[in-house]
Amino acid sequence: MDIEQLKYTDLINQIGGLLQKGREQVAKSVNTILVQTYWLIGRHIVEFEQGGKEKAAYGTFLFEQLSEDLTQLYGKGFSRDNLLYMRKLYLNFP
């Protein structure tokens, strides 16, 4: 391999390293934003449930209905269980 080929190979490797680092940073940023979004969704659910009261009124079908409506509007990711986890995230990390 001549010197020009070695330089070119080094260029490819440097660009590859930059791309890999960028992709890792994007993944970390997306994960952070998703956690923040899920926490905020949890907060809205708790505030809606409680309606300004100190404790929530249970025995409602809020999560089932909310799951159906959000899934219909925004797609996957809003199962009843996921919504309960979002609520729990907010309650555990106020």
XYZ file of N, CA and C in Angstrom:
282
model
N 0.846 -1.174 0.000
C 0.000 0.000 0.000
C 0.895 1.240 0.000
N 0.596 2.183 -0.882
C 1.426 3.392 -0.917
C 0.916 4.420 0.100
N 1.683 5.498 0.213
C 1.403 6.541 1.218
C 0.032 7.173 1.001
N -0.338 7.425 -0.238
C -1.637 8.038 -0.534
C -2.774 7.115 -0.092
N -2.602 5.837 -0.325
C -3.636 4.873 0.082
C -3.745 4.824 1.608
N -2.599 4.894 2.297
C -2.625 4.897 3.762
C -3.328 6.154 4.290
N -3.061 7.303 3.673
C -3.723 8.544 4.079
C -5.233 8.445 3.858
N -5.600 7.881 2.728
C -7.017 7.736 2.404
C -7.697 6.795 3.399
N -7.061 5.700 3.729
C -7.601 4.756 4.713
C -7.745 5.436 6.070
N -6.767 6.247 6.432
C -6.835 6.992 7.685
C -8.009 7.976 7.658
N -8.216 8.644 6.531
C -9.345 9.559 6.378
C -10.669 8.830 6.585
N -10.818 7.687 5.963
C -12.036 6.877 6.106
C -12.243 6.508 7.580
N -11.186 6.090 8.246
C -11.289 5.697 9.656
C -11.657 6.883 10.550
N -11.069 8.051 10.268
C -11.394 9.247 11.059
C -12.858 9.648 10.884
N -13.326 9.620 9.654
C -14.730 9.955 9.389
C -15.644 8.931 10.061
N -15.277 7.671 9.965
C -16.066 6.617 10.619
C -16.147 6.826 12.121
N -15.035 7.225 12.733
C -15.021 7.492 14.175
C -15.930 8.654 14.542
N -15.899 9.703 13.726
C -16.777 10.855 13.961
C -18.249 10.464 13.847
N -18.563 9.689 12.820
C -19.943 9.246 12.645
C -20.415 8.396 13.824
N -19.565 7.482 14.269
C -19.915 6.621 15.398
C -20.150 7.450 16.661
N -19.264 8.400 16.925
C -19.405 9.256 18.104
C -20.684 10.081 18.006
N -20.960 10.620 16.847
C -22.184 11.394 16.638
C -23.427 10.566 16.863
N -23.424 9.352 16.359
C -24.575 8.463 16.541
C -24.787 8.121 18.008
N -23.700 7.919 18.736
C -23.811 7.636 20.168
C -24.403 8.827 20.907
N -23.968 10.032 20.543
C -24.489 11.246 21.184
C -25.969 11.441 20.873
N -26.357 11.140 19.645
C -27.770 11.245 19.269
C -28.605 10.268 20.106
N -28.139 9.046 20.244
C -28.884 8.051 21.022
C -29.046 8.498 22.472
N -27.991 9.042 23.064
C -28.074 9.531 24.448
C -29.053 10.696 24.552
N -29.009 11.602 23.604
C -29.911 12.753 23.616
C -31.362 12.323 23.468
N -31.606 11.408 22.544
C -32.967 10.913 22.332
C -33.479 10.230 23.594
N -32.655 9.412 24.227
C -33.074 8.747 25.456
C -33.407 9.751 26.552
N -32.607 10.781 26.681
C -32.858 11.816 27.682
C -34.176 12.533 27.395
N -34.394 12.878 26.160
C -35.624 13.573 25.772
C -36.840 12.679 25.999
N -36.729 11.396 25.683
C -37.848 10.475 25.903
C -38.186 10.359 27.384
N -37.184 10.240 28.233
C -37.440 10.148 29.676
C -38.122 11.425 30.161
N -37.645 12.574 29.705
C -38.264 13.844 30.096
C -39.713 13.903 29.614
N -39.964 13.476 28.398
C -41.314 13.484 27.842
C -42.225 12.550 28.625
N -41.740 11.342 28.944
C -42.555 10.391 29.706
C -42.849 10.930 31.100
N -41.891 11.618 31.713
C -42.098 12.216 33.032
C -43.190 13.288 32.955
N -43.127 14.114 31.917
C -44.138 15.158 31.745
C -45.526 14.568 31.482
N -45.584 13.509 30.681
C -46.864 12.830 30.448
C -47.401 12.311 31.777
N -46.535 11.700 32.577
C -46.935 11.219 33.893
C -47.473 12.334 34.763
N -46.836 13.489 34.722
C -47.294 14.632 35.506
C -48.690 15.067 35.073
N -48.911 15.135 33.762
C -50.229 15.525 33.266
C -51.304 14.520 33.689
N -50.968 13.250 33.650
C -51.925 12.222 34.074
C -52.269 12.394 35.548
N -51.261 12.562 36.385
C -51.488 12.724 37.830
C -52.334 13.967 38.082
N -51.993 15.061 37.433
C -52.754 16.296 37.640
C -54.199 16.136 37.174
N -54.408 15.419 36.075
C -55.765 15.184 35.583
C -56.531 14.280 36.544
N -55.873 13.211 36.980
C -56.501 12.263 37.914
C -56.944 12.956 39.186
N -56.092 13.798 39.707
C -56.348 14.409 41.000
C -57.283 15.610 40.892
N -57.326 16.216 39.736
C -58.243 17.328 39.538
C -58.121 18.415 40.589
N -56.909 18.692 41.026
C -56.682 19.719 42.027
C -56.806 19.220 43.460
N -57.207 17.965 43.621
C -57.316 17.400 44.965
C -55.995 16.772 45.373
N -55.837 16.544 46.660
C -54.591 15.962 47.152
C -54.435 14.510 46.719
N -55.531 13.766 46.650
C -55.477 12.356 46.260
C -56.344 12.126 45.030
N -55.980 11.111 44.265
C -56.720 10.793 43.047
C -57.933 9.938 43.375
N -58.951 10.059 42.527
C -60.119 9.191 42.634
C -59.854 7.960 41.776
N -59.869 6.790 42.389
C -59.568 5.563 41.657
C -60.850 4.863 41.231
N -60.709 3.809 40.458
C -61.854 3.065 39.988
C -62.380 3.597 38.672
N -61.641 4.487 38.032
C -62.067 5.025 36.741
C -61.402 4.239 35.619
N -61.880 4.478 34.429
C -61.313 3.806 33.261
C -60.385 4.746 32.495
N -59.783 5.671 33.217
C -58.922 6.669 32.591
C -57.826 6.036 31.743
N -57.121 5.065 32.277
C -55.964 4.516 31.571
C -56.358 3.727 30.338
N -57.464 3.001 30.424
C -57.919 2.255 29.254
C -58.320 3.204 28.125
N -59.100 4.229 28.465
C -59.560 5.183 27.463
C -58.400 6.003 26.903
N -57.538 6.464 27.790
C -56.383 7.250 27.365
C -55.487 6.430 26.441
N -55.287 5.176 26.782
C -54.473 4.289 25.956
C -55.062 4.152 24.558
N -56.350 3.901 24.490
C -57.006 3.762 23.182
C -56.872 5.031 22.354
N -57.172 6.166 22.980
C -57.167 7.429 22.236
C -55.767 7.829 21.786
N -54.777 7.717 22.680
C -53.413 8.094 22.306
C -52.843 7.156 21.254
N -53.144 5.868 21.357
C -52.666 4.901 20.363
C -53.271 5.210 19.000
N -54.546 5.538 18.997
C -55.204 5.865 17.734
C -54.601 7.125 17.112
N -54.285 8.109 17.948
C -53.740 9.371 17.435
C -52.247 9.315 17.112
N -51.468 8.610 17.954
C -50.005 8.699 17.851
C -49.287 7.375 17.622
N -50.010 6.279 17.588
C -49.381 4.991 17.323
C -48.954 4.271 18.585
N -48.062 3.324 18.411
C -47.625 2.452 19.508
C -46.949 3.224 20.637
N -46.897 2.570 21.811
C -46.167 3.133 22.935
C -47.059 3.651 24.049
N -48.374 3.576 23.859
C -49.290 4.123 24.852
C -50.223 3.067 25.419
N -49.678 1.893 25.665
C -50.491 0.853 26.293
C -50.866 1.313 27.698
N -51.865 0.671 28.276
C -52.281 0.989 29.641
C -51.094 0.881 30.585
N -50.323 -0.204 30.446
C -49.160 -0.411 31.314
C -48.126 0.696 31.140
N -47.851 1.093 29.903
C -46.873 2.165 29.677
C -47.339 3.471 30.311
N -48.615 3.768 30.205
C -49.140 4.987 30.825
C -49.015 4.917 32.342
N -49.256 3.740 32.903
C -49.079 3.573 34.350
C -47.613 3.768 34.737
N -46.688 3.279 33.901
C -45.256 3.476 34.174
C -44.877 4.956 34.096
N -45.455 5.677 33.155
C -45.172 7.116 33.031
C -45.665 7.837 34.281
N -46.840 7.477 34.733
C -47.402 8.054 35.959
C -46.496 7.743 37.146
N -46.052 6.495 37.206
C -45.181 6.049 38.298
C -43.838 6.780 38.259
N -43.299 6.998 37.065
C -42.042 7.736 36.899
C -42.178 9.118 37.531
N -43.268 9.792 37.219
C -43.479 11.125 37.783
C -43.620 11.069 39.303
N -44.400 10.120 39.785
C -44.624 10.039 41.238
C -43.360 9.673 42.008
N -42.504 8.853 41.404
C -41.276 8.432 42.086
C -40.137 9.439 41.963
N -40.209 10.300 40.962
C -39.160 11.308 40.757
C -39.807 12.680 40.544
N -40.433 13.227 41.597
C -41.154 14.496 41.443
C -40.232 15.682 41.141
